[in-house]
Amino acid sequence: MRLDQFLSARTMDSRLELRQKILAGRITVDGTVMLRADQAVHPDTQTICLDGAVVPGDTYLYVLLHKPKGYVCSANEPGQHSVLELVPPSLSRKALQPVGRMDKDSTGMLLLTDDGQLSHQITASRSHAEKYYIVVLARPWEPYYAERFAQGITLSDGEQCLPARAVFIPGTDNQVLVCLHEGKYHQVRRMMAALGNHVSDLCRVAIGGLTLPPDLACGDCQLLYDEDVQKILKNKAILQACYKSFGKVRHN
């Protein structure tokens, strides 16, 4: 693969910008400065750096973002801040996109990738990965909520939700851990509204078997590896892990 071809697929720079950076000596391969855009490189065995930062050589990129409030999961909403603005240049690619959507006012775990097949696997109705949320309610939790979630709630517009899980968090009077198997628009908020309550805060803490790292600050992101991606695809019961990691939702 040509050096400029490799960098074009794995950075946000244009071919012209990359050629200029190469000529300026800002690209190294295994520590050696490269001055030719058509230099052949082998990403599987060589370390390629731009301004001293390693450019990941994997075919696809997987990034985990701790989404803060105030950001939308789109790049083309005028007047809005996009979650893509939070991804540092070293983890940015032209095709990088959020997997699914999160509300502007919601926080927590958001996966971004340029792997379209994985994105489909996570969001497709037949293989939808479980998503876990810690929810703060405006009014106290009512025990009958759990049964209504398990039955599948009908929203105010008549849309039917699949059966879901809602577990009251001990030591609180208004916090609940919710597990969904689908991703309807504003679903958790609409489900709680159908029960006569209101969501004050919502934080996604896990997708499949992968939990949001407690030490990942709001607004920060980190690179995911193959073993992390496999956890996402393997749904498993992680209620206790969520309790242990978060306890109460973090207000951001």
JSON list of C-alpha atoms in Angstrom, two decimals:
[
{"chain": "A", "resi": 1, "resn": "MET", "atom": "CA", "xyz": [0.00, 0.00, 0.00]},
{"chain": "A", "resi": 2, "resn": "ARG", "atom": "CA", "xyz": [1.23, 3.51, -0.81]},
{"chain": "A", "resi": 3, "resn": "LEU", "atom": "CA", "xyz": [2.03, 5.74, 2.14]},
{"chain": "A", "resi": 4, "resn": "ASP", "atom": "CA", "xyz": [-0.38, 8.48, 1.08]},
{"chain": "A", "resi": 5, "resn": "GLN", "atom": "CA", "xyz": [-3.11, 5.89, 0.42]},
{"chain": "A", "resi": 6, "resn": "PHE", "atom": "CA", "xyz": [-2.66, 4.43, 3.90]},
{"chain": "A", "resi": 7, "resn": "LEU", "atom": "CA", "xyz": [-2.74, 7.84, 5.60]},
{"chain": "A", "resi": 8, "resn": "SER", "atom": "CA", "xyz": [-5.72, 9.06, 3.57]},
{"chain": "A", "resi": 9, "resn": "ALA", "atom": "CA", "xyz": [-7.82, 6.13, 4.75]},
{"chain": "A", "resi": 10, "resn": "ARG", "atom": "CA", "xyz": [-6.82, 6.58, 8.38]},
{"chain": "A", "resi": 11, "resn": "THR", "atom": "CA", "xyz": [-6.74, 10.35, 8.92]},
{"chain": "A", "resi": 12, "resn": "MET", "atom": "CA", "xyz": [-8.96, 13.35, 8.21]},
{"chain": "A", "resi": 13, "resn": "ASP", "atom": "CA", "xyz": [-6.38, 14.94, 5.85]},
{"chain": "A", "resi": 14, "resn": "SER", "atom": "CA", "xyz": [-6.77, 15.27, 2.09]},
{"chain": "A", "resi": 15, "resn": "ARG", "atom": "CA", "xyz": [-4.22, 13.73, -0.28]},
{"chain": "A", "resi": 16, "resn": "LEU", "atom": "CA", "xyz": [-2.78, 17.21, -0.92]},
{"chain": "A", "resi": 17, "resn": "GLU", "atom": "CA", "xyz": [-2.41, 17.93, 2.79]},
{"chain": "A", "resi": 18, "resn": "LEU", "atom": "CA", "xyz": [-0.76, 14.55, 3.32]},
{"chain": "A", "resi": 19, "resn": "ARG", "atom": "CA", "xyz": [1.72, 15.09, 0.50]},
{"chain": "A", "resi": 20, "resn": "GLN", "atom": "CA", "xyz": [2.67, 18.41, 2.06]},
{"chain": "A", "resi": 21, "resn": "LYS", "atom": "CA", "xyz": [3.18, 16.78, 5.45]},
{"chain": "A", "resi": 22, "resn": "ILE", "atom": "CA", "xyz": [5.28, 14.02, 3.89]},
{"chain": "A", "resi": 23, "resn": "LEU", "atom": "CA", "xyz": [7.49, 16.54, 2.10]},
{"chain": "A", "resi": 24, "resn": "ALA", "atom": "CA", "xyz": [7.86, 18.45, 5.39]},
{"chain": "A", "resi": 25, "resn": "GLY", "atom": "CA", "xyz": [9.28, 15.30, 7.04]},
{"chain": "A", "resi": 26, "resn": "ARG", "atom": "CA", "xyz": [6.39, 14.86, 9.46]},
{"chain": "A", "resi": 27, "resn": "ILE", "atom": "CA", "xyz": [5.83, 11.17, 8.64]},
{"chain": "A", "resi": 28, "resn": "THR", "atom": "CA", "xyz": [8.05, 8.35, 9.89]},
{"chain": "A", "resi": 29, "resn": "VAL", "atom": "CA", "xyz": [7.99, 4.62, 9.28]},
{"chain": "A", "resi": 30, "resn": "ASP", "atom": "CA", "xyz": [9.77, 2.58, 11.95]},
{"chain": "A", "resi": 31, "resn": "GLY", "atom": "CA", "xyz": [11.51, 5.79, 13.04]},
{"chain": "A", "resi": 32, "resn": "THR", "atom": "CA", "xyz": [12.76, 6.74, 9.56]},
{"chain": "A", "resi": 33, "resn": "VAL", "atom": "CA", "xyz": [11.46, 9.96, 7.96]},
{"chain": "A", "resi": 34, "resn": "MET", "atom": "CA", "xyz": [9.57, 9.29, 4.72]},
{"chain": "A", "resi": 35, "resn": "LEU", "atom": "CA", "xyz": [9.71, 11.93, 1.95]},
{"chain": "A", "resi": 36, "resn": "ARG", "atom": "CA", "xyz": [7.86, 10.08, -0.84]},
{"chain": "A", "resi": 37, "resn": "ALA", "atom": "CA", "xyz": [4.07, 9.84, -1.00]},
{"chain": "A", "resi": 38, "resn": "ASP", "atom": "CA", "xyz": [4.29, 6.68, -3.14]},
{"chain": "A", "resi": 39, "resn": "GLN", "atom": "CA", "xyz": [6.56, 4.87, -0.66]},
{"chain": "A", "resi": 40, "resn": "ALA", "atom": "CA", "xyz": [5.27, 1.31, -0.11]},
{"chain": "A", "resi": 41, "resn": "VAL", "atom": "CA", "xyz": [4.34, 0.57, 3.51]},
{"chain": "A", "resi": 42, "resn": "HIS", "atom": "CA", "xyz": [3.20, -2.54, 5.36]},
{"chain": "A", "resi": 43, "resn": "PRO", "atom": "CA", "xyz": [0.83, -1.47, 8.20]},
{"chain": "A", "resi": 44, "resn": "ASP", "atom": "CA", "xyz": [0.72, -4.99, 9.66]},
{"chain": "A", "resi": 45, "resn": "THR", "atom": "CA", "xyz": [4.43, -5.02, 10.42]},
{"chain": "A", "resi": 46, "resn": "GLN", "atom": "CA", "xyz": [5.54, -1.38, 10.43]},
{"chain": "A", "resi": 47, "resn": "THR", "atom": "CA", "xyz": [4.91, 1.52, 12.81]},
{"chain": "A", "resi": 48, "resn": "ILE", "atom": "CA", "xyz": [3.75, 4.62, 10.95]},
{"chain": "A", "resi": 49, "resn": "CYS", "atom": "CA", "xyz": [3.70, 7.95, 12.80]},
{"chain": "A", "resi": 50, "resn": "LEU", "atom": "CA", "xyz": [2.34, 11.38, 11.97]},
{"chain": "A", "resi": 51, "resn": "ASP", "atom": "CA", "xyz": [3.95, 14.16, 14.02]},
{"chain": "A", "resi": 52, "resn": "GLY", "atom": "CA", "xyz": [5.20, 11.51, 16.43]},
{"chain": "A", "resi": 53, "resn": "ALA", "atom": "CA", "xyz": [1.74, 9.94, 17.03]},
{"chain": "A", "resi": 54, "resn": "VAL", "atom": "CA", "xyz": [1.18, 6.37, 15.87]},
{"chain": "A", "resi": 55, "resn": "VAL", "atom": "CA", "xyz": [-1.42, 6.04, 13.11]},
{"chain": "A", "resi": 56, "resn": "PRO", "atom": "CA", "xyz": [-3.36, 2.82, 13.82]},
{"chain": "A", "resi": 57, "resn": "GLY", "atom": "CA", "xyz": [-2.76, 0.30, 11.05]},
{"chain": "A", "resi": 58, "resn": "ASP", "atom": "CA", "xyz": [-5.90, -1.75, 11.62]},
{"chain": "A", "resi": 59, "resn": "THR", "atom": "CA", "xyz": [-8.36, -1.97, 8.75]},
{"chain": "A", "resi": 60, "resn": "TYR", "atom": "CA", "xyz": [-11.11, -0.60, 10.99]},
{"chain": "A", "resi": 61, "resn": "LEU", "atom": "CA", "xyz": [-11.06, 1.79, 13.91]},
{"chain": "A", "resi": 62, "resn": "TYR", "atom": "CA", "xyz": [-13.14, 1.39, 17.07]},
{"chain": "A", "resi": 63, "resn": "VAL", "atom": "CA", "xyz": [-13.39, 4.29, 19.51]},
{"chain": "A", "resi": 64, "resn": "LEU", "atom": "CA", "xyz": [-15.25, 4.48, 22.82]},
{"chain": "A", "resi": 65, "resn": "LEU", "atom": "CA", "xyz": [-16.44, 7.97, 23.78]},
{"chain": "A", "resi": 66, "resn": "HIS", "atom": "CA", "xyz": [-17.83, 9.05, 27.15]},
{"chain": "A", "resi": 67, "resn": "LYS", "atom": "CA", "xyz": [-20.43, 11.37, 25.68]},
{"chain": "A", "resi": 68, "resn": "PRO", "atom": "CA", "xyz": [-21.22, 14.57, 27.59]},
{"chain": "A", "resi": 69, "resn": "LYS", "atom": "CA", "xyz": [-24.47, 16.53, 27.41]},
{"chain": "A", "resi": 70, "resn": "GLY", "atom": "CA", "xyz": [-24.94, 19.06, 24.65]},
{"chain": "A", "resi": 71, "resn": "TYR", "atom": "CA", "xyz": [-23.57, 17.01, 21.74]},
{"chain": "A", "resi": 72, "resn": "VAL", "atom": "CA", "xyz": [-25.55, 15.36, 18.94]},
{"chain": "A", "resi": 73, "resn": "CYS", "atom": "CA", "xyz": [-24.69, 12.08, 17.19]},
{"chain": "A", "resi": 74, "resn": "SER", "atom": "CA", "xyz": [-24.56, 13.67, 13.75]},
{"chain": "A", "resi": 75, "resn": "ALA", "atom": "CA", "xyz": [-22.10, 15.73, 11.75]},
{"chain": "A", "resi": 76, "resn": "ASN", "atom": "CA", "xyz": [-24.58, 17.78, 9.75]},
{"chain": "A", "resi": 77, "resn": "GLU", "atom": "CA", "xyz": [-26.99, 19.47, 12.15]},
{"chain": "A", "resi": 78, "resn": "PRO", "atom": "CA", "xyz": [-26.52, 23.24, 11.75]},
{"chain": "A", "resi": 79, "resn": "GLY", "atom": "CA", "xyz": [-25.85, 25.09, 14.98]},
{"chain": "A", "resi": 80, "resn": "GLN", "atom": "CA", "xyz": [-25.21, 21.89, 16.96]},
{"chain": "A", "resi": 81, "resn": "HIS", "atom": "CA", "xyz": [-22.01, 20.46, 18.40]},
{"chain": "A", "resi": 82, "resn": "SER", "atom": "CA", "xyz": [-21.24, 16.96, 17.08]},
{"chain": "A", "resi": 83, "resn": "VAL", "atom": "CA", "xyz": [-19.71, 14.14, 19.10]},
{"chain": "A", "resi": 84, "resn": "LEU", "atom": "CA", "xyz": [-17.15, 13.86, 16.29]},
{"chain": "A", "resi": 85, "resn": "GLU", "atom": "CA", "xyz": [-15.66, 17.14, 17.54]},
{"chain": "A", "resi": 86, "resn": "LEU", "atom": "CA", "xyz": [-14.56, 15.30, 20.70]},
{"chain": "A", "resi": 87, "resn": "VAL", "atom": "CA", "xyz": [-12.47, 12.70, 18.86]},
{"chain": "A", "resi": 88, "resn": "PRO", "atom": "CA", "xyz": [-8.76, 13.67, 18.77]},
{"chain": "A", "resi": 89, "resn": "PRO", "atom": "CA", "xyz": [-6.98, 13.76, 15.38]},
{"chain": "A", "resi": 90, "resn": "SER", "atom": "CA", "xyz": [-5.03, 10.60, 16.22]},
{"chain": "A", "resi": 91, "resn": "LEU", "atom": "CA", "xyz": [-8.32, 8.65, 16.43]},
{"chain": "A", "resi": 92, "resn": "SER", "atom": "CA", "xyz": [-10.16, 10.34, 13.56]},
{"chain": "A", "resi": 93, "resn": "ARG", "atom": "CA", "xyz": [-10.94, 8.94, 10.13]},
{"chain": "A", "resi": 94, "resn": "LYS", "atom": "CA", "xyz": [-13.12, 10.23, 7.33]},
{"chain": "A", "resi": 95, "resn": "ALA", "atom": "CA", "xyz": [-15.62, 7.36, 7.64]},
{"chain": "A", "resi": 96, "resn": "LEU", "atom": "CA", "xyz": [-15.80, 7.34, 11.45]},
{"chain": "A", "resi": 97, "resn": "GLN", "atom": "CA", "xyz": [-19.43, 7.48, 12.59]},
{"chain": "A", "resi": 98, "resn": "PRO", "atom": "CA", "xyz": [-21.41, 6.90, 15.82]},
{"chain": "A", "resi": 99, "resn": "VAL", "atom": "CA", "xyz": [-23.09, 3.52, 16.16]},
{"chain": "A", "resi": 100, "resn": "GLY", "atom": "CA", "xyz": [-26.73, 4.31, 16.72]},
{"chain": "A", "resi": 101, "resn": "ARG", "atom": "CA", "xyz": [-27.93, 7.51, 18.37]},
{"chain": "A", "resi": 102, "resn": "MET", "atom": "CA", "xyz": [-27.97, 9.06, 21.82]},
{"chain": "A", "resi": 103, "resn": "ASP", "atom": "CA", "xyz": [-30.07, 12.01, 22.90]},
{"chain": "A", "resi": 104, "resn": "LYS", "atom": "CA", "xyz": [-28.37, 15.40, 23.07]},
{"chain": "A", "resi": 105, "resn": "ASP", "atom": "CA", "xyz": [-29.06, 15.54, 26.82]},
{"chain": "A", "resi": 106, "resn": "SER", "atom": "CA", "xyz": [-27.92, 11.97, 27.52]},
{"chain": "A", "resi": 107, "resn": "THR", "atom": "CA", "xyz": [-24.44, 10.97, 28.64]},
{"chain": "A", "resi": 108, "resn": "GLY", "atom": "CA", "xyz": [-22.33, 7.84, 28.71]},
{"chain": "A", "resi": 109, "resn": "MET", "atom": "CA", "xyz": [-21.01, 5.16, 26.43]},
{"chain": "A", "resi": 110, "resn": "LEU", "atom": "CA", "xyz": [-20.99, 5.83, 22.68]},
{"chain": "A", "resi": 111, "resn": "LEU", "atom": "CA", "xyz": [-19.20, 3.64, 20.15]},
{"chain": "A", "resi": 112, "resn": "LEU", "atom": "CA", "xyz": [-17.76, 5.17, 16.98]},
{"chain": "A", "resi": 113, "resn": "THR", "atom": "CA", "xyz": [-16.35, 3.13, 14.09]},
{"chain": "A", "resi": 114, "resn": "ASP", "atom": "CA", "xyz": [-15.79, 3.00, 10.34]},
{"chain": "A", "resi": 115, "resn": "ASP", "atom": "CA", "xyz": [-16.75, -0.69, 10.34]},
{"chain": "A", "resi": 116, "resn": "GLY", "atom": "CA", "xyz": [-20.19, -0.68, 8.75]},
{"chain": "A", "resi": 117, "resn": "GLN", "atom": "CA", "xyz": [-20.74, -4.40, 9.27]},
{"chain": "A", "resi": 118, "resn": "LEU", "atom": "CA", "xyz": [-20.14, -4.17, 13.01]},
{"chain": "A", "resi": 119, "resn": "SER", "atom": "CA", "xyz": [-22.41, -1.15, 13.26]},
{"chain": "A", "resi": 120, "resn": "HIS", "atom": "CA", "xyz": [-25.18, -3.15, 11.58]},
{"chain": "A", "resi": 121, "resn": "GLN", "atom": "CA", "xyz": [-24.59, -6.12, 13.90]},
{"chain": "A", "resi": 122, "resn": "ILE", "atom": "CA", "xyz": [-25.00, -3.93, 16.97]},
{"chain": "A", "resi": 123, "resn": "THR", "atom": "CA", "xyz": [-28.10, -2.05, 15.80]},
{"chain": "A", "resi": 124, "resn": "ALA", "atom": "CA", "xyz": [-29.95, -4.60, 13.63]},
{"chain": "A", "resi": 125, "resn": "SER", "atom": "CA", "xyz": [-33.25, -5.70, 15.11]},
{"chain": "A", "resi": 126, "resn": "ARG", "atom": "CA", "xyz": [-32.39, -9.41, 14.99]},
{"chain": "A", "resi": 127, "resn": "SER", "atom": "CA", "xyz": [-29.05, -9.10, 16.76]},
{"chain": "A", "resi": 128, "resn": "HIS", "atom": "CA", "xyz": [-29.50, -5.87, 18.69]},
{"chain": "A", "resi": 129, "resn": "ALA", "atom": "CA", "xyz": [-26.89, -5.64, 21.44]},
{"chain": "A", "resi": 130, "resn": "GLU", "atom": "CA", "xyz": [-28.26, -5.09, 24.93]},
{"chain": "A", "resi": 131, "resn": "LYS", "atom": "CA", "xyz": [-27.81, -1.53, 26.13]},
{"chain": "A", "resi": 132, "resn": "TYR", "atom": "CA", "xyz": [-27.76, -0.60, 29.82]},
{"chain": "A", "resi": 133, "resn": "TYR", "atom": "CA", "xyz": [-28.69, 2.80, 31.24]},
{"chain": "A", "resi": 134, "resn": "ILE", "atom": "CA", "xyz": [-28.64, 4.27, 34.72]},
{"chain": "A", "resi": 135, "resn": "VAL", "atom": "CA", "xyz": [-31.64, 6.57, 34.92]},
{"chain": "A", "resi": 136, "resn": "VAL", "atom": "CA", "xyz": [-32.48, 9.30, 37.43]},
{"chain": "A", "resi": 137, "resn": "LEU", "atom": "CA", "xyz": [-36.23, 9.88, 37.72]},
{"chain": "A", "resi": 138, "resn": "ALA", "atom": "CA", "xyz": [-37.97, 13.12, 38.63]},
{"chain": "A", "resi": 139, "resn": "ARG", "atom": "CA", "xyz": [-40.23, 11.25, 41.04]},
{"chain": "A", "resi": 140, "resn": "PRO", "atom": "CA", "xyz": [-39.66, 8.15, 43.20]},
{"chain": "A", "resi": 141, "resn": "TRP", "atom": "CA", "xyz": [-39.53, 4.67, 41.66]},
{"chain": "A", "resi": 142, "resn": "GLU", "atom": "CA", "xyz": [-42.72, 2.63, 41.81]},
{"chain": "A", "resi": 143, "resn": "PRO", "atom": "CA", "xyz": [-42.41, -1.18, 42.18]},
{"chain": "A", "resi": 144, "resn": "TYR", "atom": "CA", "xyz": [-44.92, -1.84, 39.39]},
{"chain": "A", "resi": 145, "resn": "TYR", "atom": "CA", "xyz": [-42.58, -0.21, 36.84]},
{"chain": "A", "resi": 146, "resn": "ALA", "atom": "CA", "xyz": [-40.48, -3.39, 36.65]},
{"chain": "A", "resi": 147, "resn": "GLU", "atom": "CA", "xyz": [-43.49, -5.49, 35.65]},
{"chain": "A", "resi": 148, "resn": "ARG", "atom": "CA", "xyz": [-44.61, -2.98, 33.03]},
{"chain": "A", "resi": 149, "resn": "PHE", "atom": "CA", "xyz": [-41.12, -2.94, 31.50]},
{"chain": "A", "resi": 150, "resn": "ALA", "atom": "CA", "xyz": [-41.08, -6.75, 31.42]},
{"chain": "A", "resi": 151, "resn": "GLN", "atom": "CA", "xyz": [-44.45, -6.82, 29.63]},
{"chain": "A", "resi": 152, "resn": "GLY", "atom": "CA", "xyz": [-43.39, -4.29, 26.98]},
{"chain": "A", "resi": 153, "resn": "ILE", "atom": "CA", "xyz": [-44.63, -0.73, 27.34]},
{"chain": "A", "resi": 154, "resn": "THR", "atom": "CA", "xyz": [-46.94, 0.92, 24.83]},
{"chain": "A", "resi": 155, "resn": "LEU", "atom": "CA", "xyz": [-45.84, 4.49, 24.19]},
{"chain": "A", "resi": 156, "resn": "SER", "atom": "CA", "xyz": [-48.17, 7.49, 24.01]},
{"chain": "A", "resi": 157, "resn": "ASP", "atom": "CA", "xyz": [-48.27, 7.36, 20.20]},
{"chain": "A", "resi": 158, "resn": "GLY", "atom": "CA", "xyz": [-49.25, 3.68, 20.25]},
{"chain": "A", "resi": 159, "resn": "GLU", "atom": "CA", "xyz": [-45.81, 2.33, 19.38]},
{"chain": "A", "resi": 160, "resn": "GLN", "atom": "CA", "xyz": [-45.06, -0.95, 21.16]},
{"chain": "A", "resi": 161, "resn": "CYS", "atom": "CA", "xyz": [-41.74, -1.57, 22.91]},
{"chain": "A", "resi": 162, "resn": "LEU", "atom": "CA", "xyz": [-40.16, -4.97, 23.31]},
{"chain": "A", "resi": 163, "resn": "PRO", "atom": "CA", "xyz": [-39.98, -6.43, 26.83]},
{"chain": "A", "resi": 164, "resn": "ALA", "atom": "CA", "xyz": [-37.15, -4.81, 28.78]},
{"chain": "A", "resi": 165, "resn": "ARG", "atom": "CA", "xyz": [-35.64, -4.89, 32.26]},
{"chain": "A", "resi": 166, "resn": "ALA", "atom": "CA", "xyz": [-35.80, -2.17, 34.89]},
{"chain": "A", "resi": 167, "resn": "VAL", "atom": "CA", "xyz": [-34.13, -2.77, 38.26]},
{"chain": "A", "resi": 168, "resn": "PHE", "atom": "CA", "xyz": [-34.36, -0.34, 41.17]},
{"chain": "A", "resi": 169, "resn": "ILE", "atom": "CA", "xyz": [-30.94, 0.74, 42.52]},
{"chain": "A", "resi": 170, "resn": "PRO", "atom": "CA", "xyz": [-30.77, 0.15, 46.29]},
{"chain": "A", "resi": 171, "resn": "GLY", "atom": "CA", "xyz": [-29.85, 3.13, 48.44]},
{"chain": "A", "resi": 172, "resn": "THR", "atom": "CA", "xyz": [-31.75, 5.56, 46.22]},
{"chain": "A", "resi": 173, "resn": "ASP", "atom": "CA", "xyz": [-35.41, 6.40, 45.80]},
{"chain": "A", "resi": 174, "resn": "ASN", "atom": "CA", "xyz": [-35.38, 7.49, 42.18]},
{"chain": "A", "resi": 175, "resn": "GLN", "atom": "CA", "xyz": [-32.60, 5.65, 40.30]},
{"chain": "A", "resi": 176, "resn": "VAL", "atom": "CA", "xyz": [-33.01, 2.58, 38.12]},
{"chain": "A", "resi": 177, "resn": "LEU", "atom": "CA", "xyz": [-30.88, 0.41, 35.86]},
{"chain": "A", "resi": 178, "resn": "VAL", "atom": "CA", "xyz": [-32.64, -0.18, 32.53]},
{"chain": "A", "resi": 179, "resn": "CYS", "atom": "CA", "xyz": [-31.71, -2.80, 29.91]},
{"chain": "A", "resi": 180, "resn": "LEU", "atom": "CA", "xyz": [-33.10, -2.45, 26.37]},
{"chain": "A", "resi": 181, "resn": "HIS", "atom": "CA", "xyz": [-32.94, -4.81, 23.39]},
{"chain": "A", "resi": 182, "resn": "GLU", "atom": "CA", "xyz": [-33.86, -2.17, 20.82]},
{"chain": "A", "resi": 183, "resn": "GLY", "atom": "CA", "xyz": [-33.17, 1.49, 20.11]},
{"chain": "A", "resi": 184, "resn": "LYS", "atom": "CA", "xyz": [-36.27, 3.55, 19.46]},
{"chain": "A", "resi": 185, "resn": "TYR", "atom": "CA", "xyz": [-36.15, 7.34, 19.40]},
{"chain": "A", "resi": 186, "resn": "HIS", "atom": "CA", "xyz": [-35.84, 8.73, 22.97]},
{"chain": "A", "resi": 187, "resn": "GLN", "atom": "CA", "xyz": [-37.01, 5.31, 24.12]},
{"chain": "A", "resi": 188, "resn": "VAL", "atom": "CA", "xyz": [-36.21, 5.32, 27.83]},
{"chain": "A", "resi": 189, "resn": "ARG", "atom": "CA", "xyz": [-37.61, 8.83, 28.27]},
{"chain": "A", "resi": 190, "resn": "ARG", "atom": "CA", "xyz": [-40.79, 7.92, 26.40]},
{"chain": "A", "resi": 191, "resn": "MET", "atom": "CA", "xyz": [-41.21, 4.67, 28.34]},
{"chain": "A", "resi": 192, "resn": "MET", "atom": "CA", "xyz": [-40.97, 6.48, 31.67]},
{"chain": "A", "resi": 193, "resn": "ALA", "atom": "CA", "xyz": [-43.35, 9.17, 30.42]},
{"chain": "A", "resi": 194, "resn": "ALA", "atom": "CA", "xyz": [-45.85, 6.43, 29.57]},
{"chain": "A", "resi": 195, "resn": "LEU", "atom": "CA", "xyz": [-45.68, 5.40, 33.24]},
{"chain": "A", "resi": 196, "resn": "GLY", "atom": "CA", "xyz": [-46.32, 8.93, 34.42]},
{"chain": "A", "resi": 197, "resn": "ASN", "atom": "CA", "xyz": [-42.75, 9.76, 35.44]},
{"chain": "A", "resi": 198, "resn": "HIS", "atom": "CA", "xyz": [-39.99, 11.90, 33.93]},
{"chain": "A", "resi": 199, "resn": "VAL", "atom": "CA", "xyz": [-36.30, 11.22, 33.25]},
{"chain": "A", "resi": 200, "resn": "SER", "atom": "CA", "xyz": [-34.04, 13.86, 34.81]},
{"chain": "A", "resi": 201, "resn": "ASP", "atom": "CA", "xyz": [-30.73, 12.24, 33.82]},
{"chain": "A", "resi": 202, "resn": "LEU", "atom": "CA", "xyz": [-29.75, 9.27, 31.69]},
{"chain": "A", "resi": 203, "resn": "CYS", "atom": "CA", "xyz": [-26.32, 7.68, 31.36]},
{"chain": "A", "resi": 204, "resn": "ARG", "atom": "CA", "xyz": [-25.56, 4.67, 29.14]},
{"chain": "A", "resi": 205, "resn": "VAL", "atom": "CA", "xyz": [-23.13, 2.48, 31.06]},
{"chain": "A", "resi": 206, "resn": "ALA", "atom": "CA", "xyz": [-22.79, -0.65, 28.90]},
{"chain": "A", "resi": 207, "resn": "ILE", "atom": "CA", "xyz": [-23.32, -2.13, 25.45]},
{"chain": "A", "resi": 208, "resn": "GLY", "atom": "CA", "xyz": [-23.46, -5.92, 25.30]},
{"chain": "A", "resi": 209, "resn": "GLY", "atom": "CA", "xyz": [-20.79, -7.16, 27.69]},
{"chain": "A", "resi": 210, "resn": "LEU", "atom": "CA", "xyz": [-18.61, -4.03, 27.57]},
{"chain": "A", "resi": 211, "resn": "THR", "atom": "CA", "xyz": [-19.01, -1.45, 30.35]},
{"chain": "A", "resi": 212, "resn": "LEU", "atom": "CA", "xyz": [-18.04, 2.21, 30.33]},
{"chain": "A", "resi": 213, "resn": "PRO", "atom": "CA", "xyz": [-14.67, 2.49, 32.13]},
{"chain": "A", "resi": 214, "resn": "PRO", "atom": "CA", "xyz": [-15.27, 4.37, 35.41]},
{"chain": "A", "resi": 215, "resn": "ASP", "atom": "CA", "xyz": [-11.99, 6.25, 34.94]},
{"chain": "A", "resi": 216, "resn": "LEU", "atom": "CA", "xyz": [-12.83, 7.53, 31.43]},
{"chain": "A", "resi": 217, "resn": "ALA", "atom": "CA", "xyz": [-13.66, 11.19, 31.99]},
{"chain": "A", "resi": 218, "resn": "CYS", "atom": "CA", "xyz": [-16.75, 12.72, 30.42]},
{"chain": "A", "resi": 219, "resn": "GLY", "atom": "CA", "xyz": [-15.79, 14.08, 26.99]},
{"chain": "A", "resi": 220, "resn": "ASP", "atom": "CA", "xyz": [-12.79, 11.76, 26.64]},
{"chain": "A", "resi": 221, "resn": "CYS", "atom": "CA", "xyz": [-12.42, 8.74, 24.38]},
{"chain": "A", "resi": 222, "resn": "GLN", "atom": "CA", "xyz": [-10.17, 5.74, 24.03]},
{"chain": "A", "resi": 223, "resn": "LEU", "atom": "CA", "xyz": [-9.18, 3.19, 21.41]},
{"chain": "A", "resi": 224, "resn": "LEU", "atom": "CA", "xyz": [-10.94, -0.17, 21.55]},
{"chain": "A", "resi": 225, "resn": "TYR", "atom": "CA", "xyz": [-9.25, -3.45, 20.66]},
{"chain": "A", "resi": 226, "resn": "ASP", "atom": "CA", "xyz": [-10.54, -6.73, 19.21]},
{"chain": "A", "resi": 227, "resn": "GLU", "atom": "CA", "xyz": [-11.24, -8.21, 22.64]},
{"chain": "A", "resi": 228, "resn": "ASP", "atom": "CA", "xyz": [-13.35, -5.16, 23.51]},
{"chain": "A", "resi": 229, "resn": "VAL", "atom": "CA", "xyz": [-15.37, -5.47, 20.32]},
{"chain": "A", "resi": 230, "resn": "GLN", "atom": "CA", "xyz": [-16.02, -9.14, 21.05]},
{"chain": "A", "resi": 231, "resn": "LYS", "atom": "CA", "xyz": [-17.44, -8.18, 24.46]},
{"chain": "A", "resi": 232, "resn": "ILE", "atom": "CA", "xyz": [-19.90, -5.86, 22.74]},
{"chain": "A", "resi": 233, "resn": "LEU", "atom": "CA", "xyz": [-21.12, -8.65, 20.48]},
{"chain": "A", "resi": 234, "resn": "LYS", "atom": "CA", "xyz": [-21.53, -11.12, 23.33]},
{"chain": "A", "resi": 235, "resn": "ASN", "atom": "CA", "xyz": [-24.57, -10.06, 25.30]},
{"chain": "A", "resi": 236, "resn": "LYS", "atom": "CA", "xyz": [-24.40, -11.25, 28.87]},
{"chain": "A", "resi": 237, "resn": "ALA", "atom": "CA", "xyz": [-25.87, -10.41, 32.24]},
{"chain": "A", "resi": 238, "resn": "ILE", "atom": "CA", "xyz": [-23.83, -7.55, 33.67]},
{"chain": "A", "resi": 239, "resn": "LEU", "atom": "CA", "xyz": [-26.22, -6.00, 36.18]},
{"chain": "A", "resi": 240, "resn": "GLN", "atom": "CA", "xyz": [-23.84, -6.55, 39.09]},
{"chain": "A", "resi": 241, "resn": "ALA", "atom": "CA", "xyz": [-20.93, -5.12, 37.11]},
{"chain": "A", "resi": 242, "resn": "CYS", "atom": "CA", "xyz": [-22.94, -1.97, 36.44]},
{"chain": "A", "resi": 243, "resn": "TYR", "atom": "CA", "xyz": [-23.82, -1.64, 40.13]},
{"chain": "A", "resi": 244, "resn": "LYS", "atom": "CA", "xyz": [-20.21, -2.12, 41.16]},
{"chain": "A", "resi": 245, "resn": "SER", "atom": "CA", "xyz": [-18.77, 0.28, 38.59]},
{"chain": "A", "resi": 246, "resn": "PHE", "atom": "CA", "xyz": [-21.26, 3.12, 38.88]},
{"chain": "A", "resi": 247, "resn": "GLY", "atom": "CA", "xyz": [-23.62, 2.73, 41.83]},
{"chain": "A", "resi": 248, "resn": "LYS", "atom": "CA", "xyz": [-25.24, 6.05, 41.15]},
{"chain": "A", "resi": 249, "resn": "VAL", "atom": "CA", "xyz": [-25.31, 7.91, 37.88]},
{"chain": "A", "resi": 250, "resn": "ARG", "atom": "CA", "xyz": [-22.58, 10.50, 37.38]},
{"chain": "A", "resi": 251, "resn": "HIS", "atom": "CA", "xyz": [-23.98, 13.95, 36.66]},
{"chain": "A", "resi": 252, "resn": "ASN", "atom": "CA", "xyz": [-22.00, 15.56, 33.83]}
]
